[in-house]
């Protein structure tokens, strides 16, 4: 897809560098002349937005780490008094970083659902999708470790509850889960050593994510971009150079994203945060409801919907592992849901199911809805939602590809975009 390089050094220094370390050639072929399908829409801009979010999180995280004290007795004060009040613009850096985590996940969920809708996981892009899943899991781990660092009530008890789930592995291999939990804690309970471990991992993982993102982009540039039609590029008439067409388009939508980002930072920085985290951690007082951040709530709802701890942990792990196998679970020859009317309906039902699971995960474990005068425990809805999550991937995708008849696909991207003018 990328084709031969078109980079021509224009000076002696450029030629000298190009023969020894061809970074200018790489940037030119990647960002300037890379042939890109001419019909990419707004949903394809979120890859660049995610790169921006990662950069923001790394830069602000490094500066915050200079002032954070990873000590159980001092962490909360170093954030709420040191960073927020004593460091110049520390409040801004902290809110950009905390809000940036939410914006990062908003962008990544749009990116994932776009890939599902347009079939971007299908051959020859299977490895591209798998690397994306790896990035997503690393993001979840990084976010969890970062959530613990302010050492508020929800930070402490969230770490206690989540790490305790590893003890369920004792039912498979005796003492394995306890050993993992003890190693994570650095002792026999969540404490100072735990905070130090999580701080180190939270600092390290973003750089690992950046490395996997490099592989992700590399894997993208071998087959090239998918597109909303889900058909292959037939020739030069189907593509345009990445610059200036998509650099300008991505920059425009990035500006809109930054405006939304800035609006949350300056006017509602705690909109997506838990107020309990503004209370110092107290091992003797358990919050009435222990919940993770919003972007982990659907998986938390799945975990909590199963009364048996080990099965709940396996359901949670399986929900993430399932994402790796999607390229082979979807048996349809058509990529895009635009040409799959039945799959489109199941897809939007799946999206609604994820929202429902997120809502249930934010509620109390014994919460219920009153429907027609009957109390319906939300845990039962969570179980139904979990069944549909698994059913969508392991039953609907394989079977629908066999029985569904897709609509006729266009002959080419150019013909679909330009109509008769393409001829």
Short mmCIF file of C-alpha atoms in Angstrom, two decimals:
data_model
loop_
_atom_site.label_atom_id
_atom_site.label_comp_id
_atom_site.label_asym_id
_atom_site.label_seq_id
_atom_site.Cartn_x
_atom_site.Cartn_y
_atom_site.Cartn_z
CA UNK A 1 0.00 0.00 0.00
CA UNK A 2 2.72 2.45 0.94
CA UNK A 3 4.64 1.86 -2.28
CA UNK A 4 8.19 2.97 -3.10
CA UNK A 5 9.61 6.05 -1.42
CA UNK A 6 9.25 9.37 -3.22
CA UNK A 7 11.59 11.30 -0.93
CA UNK A 8 14.35 13.24 -2.68
CA UNK A 9 16.98 14.94 -0.45
CA UNK A 10 17.40 18.58 -1.46
CA UNK A 11 20.78 19.33 0.08
CA UNK A 12 24.09 17.70 0.83
CA UNK A 13 23.33 17.51 4.56
CA UNK A 14 19.94 15.93 3.81
CA UNK A 15 21.60 13.32 1.57
CA UNK A 16 24.24 12.62 4.23
CA UNK A 17 21.56 12.07 6.90
CA UNK A 18 19.39 10.02 4.53
CA UNK A 19 22.18 7.51 3.85
CA UNK A 20 22.88 7.05 7.56
CA UNK A 21 19.58 7.54 9.42
CA UNK A 22 16.67 8.05 7.01
CA UNK A 23 14.27 9.66 9.49
CA UNK A 24 13.36 12.52 7.09
CA UNK A 25 12.49 9.90 4.47
CA UNK A 26 10.34 8.03 6.99
CA UNK A 27 8.48 11.19 8.03
CA UNK A 28 8.01 12.25 4.39
CA UNK A 29 6.63 8.88 3.30
CA UNK A 30 4.47 8.56 6.43
CA UNK A 31 3.07 12.06 6.83
CA UNK A 32 3.28 13.64 3.39
CA UNK A 33 2.85 11.34 0.41
CA UNK A 34 1.28 8.27 2.00
CA UNK A 35 -1.65 7.27 -0.29
CA UNK A 36 -4.85 7.41 1.73
CA UNK A 37 -8.39 6.44 0.62
CA UNK A 38 -10.19 9.55 -0.54
CA UNK A 39 -13.44 8.78 1.33
CA UNK A 40 -12.33 8.76 4.99
CA UNK A 41 -14.86 10.51 7.24
CA UNK A 42 -14.73 12.24 10.63
CA UNK A 43 -14.46 8.95 12.54
CA UNK A 44 -11.04 8.31 11.02
CA UNK A 45 -9.58 11.42 12.66
CA UNK A 46 -9.48 9.84 16.10
CA UNK A 47 -6.21 8.02 15.42
CA UNK A 48 -4.41 11.37 15.28
CA UNK A 49 -6.42 12.64 18.25
CA UNK A 50 -5.30 9.62 20.28
CA UNK A 51 -1.66 10.36 19.45
CA UNK A 52 -2.21 13.90 20.73
CA UNK A 53 -3.82 12.57 23.93
CA UNK A 54 -0.92 10.21 24.56
CA UNK A 55 1.55 13.06 24.17
CA UNK A 56 -0.42 15.26 26.57
CA UNK A 57 -0.58 12.50 29.19
CA UNK A 58 3.14 11.77 28.98
CA UNK A 59 4.22 15.43 29.18
CA UNK A 60 1.87 16.38 32.03
CA UNK A 61 2.60 13.10 33.82
CA UNK A 62 6.35 13.71 33.79
CA UNK A 63 5.91 17.19 35.28
CA UNK A 64 3.45 15.96 37.91
CA UNK A 65 5.83 13.13 38.86
CA UNK A 66 8.43 15.77 39.74
CA UNK A 67 6.19 17.01 42.57
CA UNK A 68 4.31 13.86 43.60
CA UNK A 69 5.45 12.06 46.78
CA UNK A 70 4.82 8.28 46.52
CA UNK A 71 4.40 7.81 50.25
CA UNK A 72 1.19 6.66 51.88
CA UNK A 73 1.41 9.37 54.53
CA UNK A 74 2.22 12.19 52.14
CA UNK A 75 0.70 11.33 48.73
CA UNK A 76 -2.71 12.90 49.32
CA UNK A 77 -1.21 16.10 50.70
CA UNK A 78 1.37 16.30 47.89
CA UNK A 79 -1.49 16.30 45.37
CA UNK A 80 -4.14 18.43 47.09
CA UNK A 81 -1.84 20.96 48.75
CA UNK A 82 1.50 20.66 46.98
CA UNK A 83 0.53 20.30 43.33
CA UNK A 84 -2.87 21.98 43.44
CA UNK A 85 -1.87 25.00 45.57
CA UNK A 86 1.90 25.43 45.84
CA UNK A 87 3.18 24.53 42.35
CA UNK A 88 2.79 27.25 39.73
CA UNK A 89 -0.11 26.16 37.50
CA UNK A 90 -0.04 22.81 39.26
CA UNK A 91 -3.85 22.80 39.39
CA UNK A 92 -3.91 23.17 35.61
CA UNK A 93 -1.44 20.35 35.03
CA UNK A 94 -3.34 18.08 37.41
CA UNK A 95 -6.71 18.80 35.78
CA UNK A 96 -5.29 18.41 32.26
CA UNK A 97 -3.86 15.03 33.27
CA UNK A 98 -6.94 13.74 35.08
CA UNK A 99 -9.40 15.06 32.49
CA UNK A 100 -7.03 13.94 29.75
CA UNK A 101 -7.42 10.36 30.90
CA UNK A 102 -11.18 10.58 30.33
CA UNK A 103 -10.72 12.30 26.97
CA UNK A 104 -8.20 9.62 26.02
CA UNK A 105 -10.76 6.90 26.69
CA UNK A 106 -13.56 8.78 24.93
CA UNK A 107 -11.37 8.95 21.84
CA UNK A 108 -10.26 5.32 22.09
CA UNK A 109 -13.85 4.07 22.43
CA UNK A 110 -14.86 6.03 19.33
CA UNK A 111 -11.81 4.56 17.58
CA UNK A 112 -12.70 1.00 18.63
CA UNK A 113 -16.37 1.23 17.70
CA UNK A 114 -15.47 2.78 14.35
CA UNK A 115 -13.18 -0.18 13.71
CA UNK A 116 -15.98 -2.59 14.61
CA UNK A 117 -18.55 -0.81 12.45
CA UNK A 118 -16.39 -0.58 9.34
CA UNK A 119 -14.71 -3.97 9.76
CA UNK A 120 -11.19 -2.58 10.14
CA UNK A 121 -10.14 -5.79 11.91
CA UNK A 122 -10.61 -8.02 8.85
CA UNK A 123 -7.78 -9.30 6.65
CA UNK A 124 -5.17 -8.05 5.96
CA UNK A 125 -5.37 -5.89 9.11
CA UNK A 126 -5.63 -8.56 11.81
CA UNK A 127 -2.30 -7.69 13.44
CA UNK A 128 -3.17 -4.00 13.33
CA UNK A 129 -6.33 -4.76 15.32
CA UNK A 130 -4.51 -7.02 17.81
CA UNK A 131 -1.92 -4.33 18.49
CA UNK A 132 -4.80 -1.92 19.09
CA UNK A 133 -6.28 -4.32 21.66
CA UNK A 134 -2.88 -4.53 23.38
CA UNK A 135 -2.75 -0.73 23.55
CA UNK A 136 -6.27 -0.66 25.02
CA UNK A 137 -5.40 -3.18 27.75
CA UNK A 138 -2.21 -1.27 28.59
CA UNK A 139 -4.29 1.92 28.81
CA UNK A 140 -6.67 0.25 31.25
CA UNK A 141 -3.78 -0.90 33.44
CA UNK A 142 -2.13 2.53 33.33
CA UNK A 143 -5.41 4.26 34.21
CA UNK A 144 -6.00 1.91 37.15
CA UNK A 145 -2.51 2.52 38.56
CA UNK A 146 -2.96 6.27 38.11
CA UNK A 147 -6.33 6.21 39.85
CA UNK A 148 -4.62 4.89 42.97
CA UNK A 149 -1.93 7.60 43.18
CA UNK A 150 -3.96 10.50 44.72
CA UNK A 151 -4.49 8.14 47.70
CA UNK A 152 -8.04 9.20 48.39
CA UNK A 153 -10.75 6.93 49.71
CA UNK A 154 -11.77 5.59 46.31
CA UNK A 155 -8.12 5.20 45.29
CA UNK A 156 -7.30 3.09 48.34
CA UNK A 157 -10.40 0.94 48.34
CA UNK A 158 -10.41 0.56 44.57
CA UNK A 159 -6.88 -0.81 44.75
CA UNK A 160 -7.88 -3.10 47.62
CA UNK A 161 -10.91 -4.54 45.85
CA UNK A 162 -9.38 -4.98 42.39
CA UNK A 163 -6.11 -6.53 43.57
CA UNK A 164 -8.08 -8.87 45.86
CA UNK A 165 -9.64 -10.44 42.79
CA UNK A 166 -6.30 -12.10 42.02
CA UNK A 167 -6.81 -14.25 45.09
CA UNK A 168 -9.49 -16.09 43.12
CA UNK A 169 -6.69 -17.78 41.18
CA UNK A 170 -6.02 -19.83 44.32
CA UNK A 171 -8.96 -21.99 43.23
CA UNK A 172 -7.01 -22.97 40.10
CA UNK A 173 -3.46 -23.16 41.47
CA UNK A 174 -3.22 -23.07 45.27
CA UNK A 175 -1.49 -19.94 46.63
CA UNK A 176 -0.93 -18.46 43.13
CA UNK A 177 -3.47 -15.67 43.52
CA UNK A 178 -2.36 -14.86 47.05
CA UNK A 179 1.26 -14.67 45.89
CA UNK A 180 0.33 -12.25 43.08
CA UNK A 181 -1.71 -10.07 45.44
CA UNK A 182 1.07 -10.03 48.02
CA UNK A 183 3.62 -9.08 45.35
CA UNK A 184 1.42 -6.24 44.09
CA UNK A 185 0.82 -4.99 47.63
CA UNK A 186 4.44 -5.36 48.69
CA UNK A 187 3.12 -6.81 51.93
CA UNK A 188 -0.07 -8.26 53.34
CA UNK A 189 -2.34 -5.28 52.63
CA UNK A 190 -2.51 -2.21 50.41
CA UNK A 191 -0.05 0.32 51.82
CA UNK A 192 3.07 2.34 51.21
CA UNK A 193 4.84 -0.33 49.14
CA UNK A 194 1.72 -0.71 46.96
CA UNK A 195 1.70 3.00 46.24
CA UNK A 196 5.36 2.92 45.22
CA UNK A 197 4.83 -0.05 42.91
CA UNK A 198 1.80 1.53 41.26
CA UNK A 199 3.60 4.85 40.85
CA UNK A 200 6.51 3.11 39.09
CA UNK A 201 4.19 1.15 36.81
CA UNK A 202 2.04 4.19 36.06
CA UNK A 203 5.16 6.11 35.03
CA UNK A 204 6.57 3.23 32.94
CA UNK A 205 3.53 1.99 31.01
CA UNK A 206 2.88 5.15 28.91
CA UNK A 207 6.30 4.74 27.31
CA UNK A 208 5.50 1.10 26.56
CA UNK A 209 2.19 2.27 25.07
CA UNK A 210 4.10 4.75 22.90
CA UNK A 211 6.27 1.89 21.62
CA UNK A 212 3.25 -0.28 20.78
CA UNK A 213 1.62 2.76 19.10
CA UNK A 214 4.69 2.91 16.85
CA UNK A 215 4.13 -0.74 15.91
CA UNK A 216 0.42 -0.01 15.43
CA UNK A 217 1.18 2.79 12.95
CA UNK A 218 3.74 0.61 11.21
CA UNK A 219 1.19 -2.19 10.87
CA UNK A 220 -1.27 0.36 9.44
CA UNK A 221 1.12 1.55 6.74
CA UNK A 222 1.71 -1.91 5.30
CA UNK A 223 -1.88 -2.62 4.06
CA UNK A 224 -3.00 1.03 4.29
CA UNK A 225 -6.17 2.46 5.78
CA UNK A 226 -9.51 0.75 5.67
CA UNK A 227 -12.37 3.03 4.61
CA UNK A 228 -16.12 3.43 5.28
CA UNK A 229 -16.98 1.29 2.25
CA UNK A 230 -14.75 -1.53 3.44
CA UNK A 231 -13.43 -2.19 -0.08
CA UNK A 232 -9.83 -2.35 -1.23
CA UNK A 233 -8.03 0.43 -3.06
CA UNK A 234 -8.07 -0.40 -6.78
CA UNK A 235 -5.55 2.19 -7.95
CA UNK A 236 -4.22 5.74 -7.64
CA UNK A 237 -7.64 7.16 -8.52
CA UNK A 238 -8.95 5.85 -5.15
CA UNK A 239 -6.39 7.68 -3.00
CA UNK A 240 -5.07 11.14 -2.20
CA UNK A 241 -1.79 12.09 -0.47
CA UNK A 242 -2.09 12.27 3.29
CA UNK A 243 -0.80 15.85 3.17
CA UNK A 244 -2.41 18.33 2.76
CA UNK A 245 -5.83 16.65 2.58
CA UNK A 246 -5.92 14.66 5.81
CA UNK A 247 -3.43 16.76 7.78
CA UNK A 248 -5.78 19.73 7.34
CA UNK A 249 -8.87 17.65 8.10
CA UNK A 250 -7.33 16.03 11.18
CA UNK A 251 -6.06 19.40 12.44
CA UNK A 252 -9.56 20.89 12.18
CA UNK A 253 -11.19 18.10 14.19
CA UNK A 254 -8.29 18.10 16.64
CA UNK A 255 -9.03 21.79 17.33
CA UNK A 256 -12.68 20.94 18.04
CA UNK A 257 -11.56 18.15 20.35
CA UNK A 258 -9.18 20.49 22.18
CA UNK A 259 -12.02 23.01 22.65
CA UNK A 260 -14.12 20.32 24.32
CA UNK A 261 -11.08 19.23 26.34
CA UNK A 262 -10.43 22.81 27.49
CA UNK A 263 -14.10 23.31 28.37
CA UNK A 264 -13.98 20.34 30.75
CA UNK A 265 -10.62 21.35 32.24
CA UNK A 266 -11.66 24.94 33.00
CA UNK A 267 -15.37 24.58 33.75
CA UNK A 268 -16.03 21.00 34.90
CA UNK A 269 -12.72 19.29 35.78
CA UNK A 270 -14.41 16.98 38.31
CA UNK A 271 -17.41 16.09 36.18
CA UNK A 272 -16.16 12.56 35.54
CA UNK A 273 -14.39 12.04 38.89
CA UNK A 274 -15.61 10.48 42.13
CA UNK A 275 -16.03 12.99 45.00
CA UNK A 276 -14.95 10.35 47.55
CA UNK A 277 -11.42 10.70 46.22
CA UNK A 278 -11.19 14.14 47.83
CA UNK A 279 -11.21 12.40 51.23
CA UNK A 280 -7.85 11.03 52.42
CA UNK A 281 -7.53 7.24 52.35
CA UNK A 282 -8.73 5.60 55.55
CA UNK A 283 -8.29 1.82 55.88
CA UNK A 284 -10.83 1.80 58.75
CA UNK A 285 -13.75 3.37 56.83
CA UNK A 286 -15.13 1.60 53.77
CA UNK A 287 -17.06 3.76 51.25
CA UNK A 288 -20.68 2.65 50.72
CA UNK A 289 -20.00 1.95 47.03
CA UNK A 290 -16.59 1.20 45.54
CA UNK A 291 -16.47 1.88 41.82
CA UNK A 292 -13.65 2.44 39.29
CA UNK A 293 -13.49 5.34 36.85
CA UNK A 294 -16.27 5.55 34.26
CA UNK A 295 -14.24 4.06 31.42
CA UNK A 296 -13.87 0.76 33.27
CA UNK A 297 -17.48 0.48 34.46
CA UNK A 298 -18.82 -1.92 31.76
CA UNK A 299 -16.19 -4.51 32.68
CA UNK A 300 -16.76 -3.88 36.39
CA UNK A 301 -20.47 -4.57 35.86
CA UNK A 302 -19.61 -7.90 34.17
CA UNK A 303 -17.27 -8.80 37.02
CA UNK A 304 -19.84 -7.94 39.67
CA UNK A 305 -22.71 -9.71 37.91
CA UNK A 306 -21.20 -13.12 38.72
CA UNK A 307 -21.54 -14.18 42.38
CA UNK A 308 -18.63 -16.63 42.24
CA UNK A 309 -15.34 -14.70 42.41
CA UNK A 310 -13.24 -16.96 40.14
CA UNK A 311 -15.90 -17.14 37.43
CA UNK A 312 -16.32 -13.36 37.64
CA UNK A 313 -12.59 -12.86 37.11
CA UNK A 314 -12.62 -15.29 34.16
CA UNK A 315 -15.62 -13.47 32.64
CA UNK A 316 -13.73 -10.17 32.95
CA UNK A 317 -10.55 -11.60 31.44
CA UNK A 318 -12.53 -13.34 28.71
CA UNK A 319 -14.30 -10.12 27.73
CA UNK A 320 -10.92 -8.57 26.93
CA UNK A 321 -9.40 -11.69 25.38
CA UNK A 322 -12.43 -11.99 23.09
CA UNK A 323 -11.41 -8.76 21.36
CA UNK A 324 -8.24 -10.46 20.08
CA UNK A 325 -10.24 -13.09 18.17
CA UNK A 326 -12.69 -10.75 16.42
CA UNK A 327 -10.88 -10.91 13.03
CA UNK A 328 -11.61 -14.64 12.89
CA UNK A 329 -15.03 -14.60 14.55
CA UNK A 330 -16.54 -12.38 11.84
CA UNK A 331 -17.18 -14.70 8.88
CA UNK A 332 -18.78 -12.16 6.54
CA UNK A 333 -17.07 -11.36 3.25
CA UNK A 334 -18.22 -7.74 3.51
CA UNK A 335 -16.29 -5.53 5.89
CA UNK A 336 -18.47 -2.49 6.48
CA UNK A 337 -21.81 -2.51 8.28
CA UNK A 338 -23.01 -0.06 5.62
CA UNK A 339 -23.70 -3.08 3.44
CA UNK A 340 -24.85 -5.41 6.22
CA UNK A 341 -28.36 -4.33 7.34
CA UNK A 342 -28.78 -7.05 9.97
CA UNK A 343 -25.29 -6.62 11.39
CA UNK A 344 -25.89 -2.87 11.64
CA UNK A 345 -28.87 -3.46 13.94
CA UNK A 346 -26.96 -5.92 16.13
CA UNK A 347 -24.03 -3.49 16.27
CA UNK A 348 -26.12 -0.61 17.61
CA UNK A 349 -27.74 -2.97 20.10
CA UNK A 350 -24.23 -3.93 21.21
CA UNK A 351 -23.30 -0.26 21.63
CA UNK A 352 -26.43 0.28 23.76
CA UNK A 353 -25.54 -2.83 25.76
CA UNK A 354 -22.10 -1.37 26.59
CA UNK A 355 -23.72 1.89 27.75
CA UNK A 356 -26.19 -0.07 29.90
CA UNK A 357 -23.37 -2.09 31.47
CA UNK A 358 -21.51 1.14 32.20
CA UNK A 359 -24.59 2.59 33.91
CA UNK A 360 -25.12 -0.57 35.98
CA UNK A 361 -21.45 -0.62 36.99
CA UNK A 362 -21.83 2.86 38.50
CA UNK A 363 -24.79 1.83 40.69
CA UNK A 364 -24.89 0.04 44.03
CA UNK A 365 -24.56 -3.72 43.94
CA UNK A 366 -28.14 -4.12 45.26
CA UNK A 367 -29.71 -1.38 43.09
CA UNK A 368 -32.89 -2.15 41.15
CA UNK A 369 -35.35 -0.65 38.67
CA UNK A 370 -39.09 -0.61 39.21
CA UNK A 371 -40.73 -1.78 36.00
CA UNK A 372 -44.51 -2.14 36.00
CA UNK A 373 -44.59 -2.23 39.79
CA UNK A 374 -41.95 -4.99 39.91
CA UNK A 375 -38.46 -4.44 41.29
CA UNK A 376 -35.90 -5.72 38.81
CA UNK A 377 -32.40 -6.05 40.34
CA UNK A 378 -29.82 -4.41 38.11
CA UNK A 379 -27.55 -7.39 38.65
CA UNK A 380 -29.92 -9.41 36.46
CA UNK A 381 -29.75 -6.79 33.73
CA UNK A 382 -25.95 -6.90 34.04
CA UNK A 383 -26.07 -10.66 33.50
CA UNK A 384 -28.21 -10.23 30.41
CA UNK A 385 -25.86 -7.52 29.17
CA UNK A 386 -22.87 -9.78 29.73
CA UNK A 387 -24.56 -12.60 27.84
CA UNK A 388 -25.24 -10.29 24.90
CA UNK A 389 -21.63 -9.02 24.96
CA UNK A 390 -20.32 -12.56 24.58
CA UNK A 391 -23.15 -13.59 22.28
CA UNK A 392 -22.46 -10.71 19.90
CA UNK A 393 -18.89 -11.85 19.29
CA UNK A 394 -19.10 -15.63 19.67
CA UNK A 395 -22.55 -16.34 18.14
CA UNK A 396 -23.93 -13.41 16.15
CA UNK A 397 -20.72 -12.53 14.29
CA UNK A 398 -19.93 -16.10 13.10
CA UNK A 399 -23.52 -17.06 12.23
CA UNK A 400 -24.60 -13.77 10.67
CA UNK A 401 -21.69 -13.92 8.24
CA UNK A 402 -23.08 -17.22 6.97
CA UNK A 403 -26.77 -16.35 6.71
CA UNK A 404 -26.76 -12.60 5.95
CA UNK A 405 -26.76 -11.41 2.33
CA UNK A 406 -24.84 -8.11 2.09
CA UNK A 407 -25.90 -5.32 -0.23
CA UNK A 408 -23.92 -4.99 -3.49
CA UNK A 409 -20.54 -3.34 -2.96
CA UNK A 410 -19.38 -0.38 -5.10
CA UNK A 411 -16.93 -1.09 -7.89
CA UNK A 412 -14.35 1.30 -6.49
CA UNK A 413 -13.85 4.08 -3.99
CA UNK A 414 -13.47 6.68 -6.73
CA UNK A 415 -16.71 5.64 -8.41
CA UNK A 416 -18.58 5.76 -5.12
CA UNK A 417 -17.22 9.23 -4.28
CA UNK A 418 -17.21 10.87 -7.71
CA UNK A 419 -19.97 8.95 -9.48
CA UNK A 420 -19.94 9.26 -13.26
CA UNK A 421 -17.06 11.75 -13.10
CA UNK A 422 -14.74 8.92 -12.00
CA UNK A 423 -15.15 7.35 -15.40
#
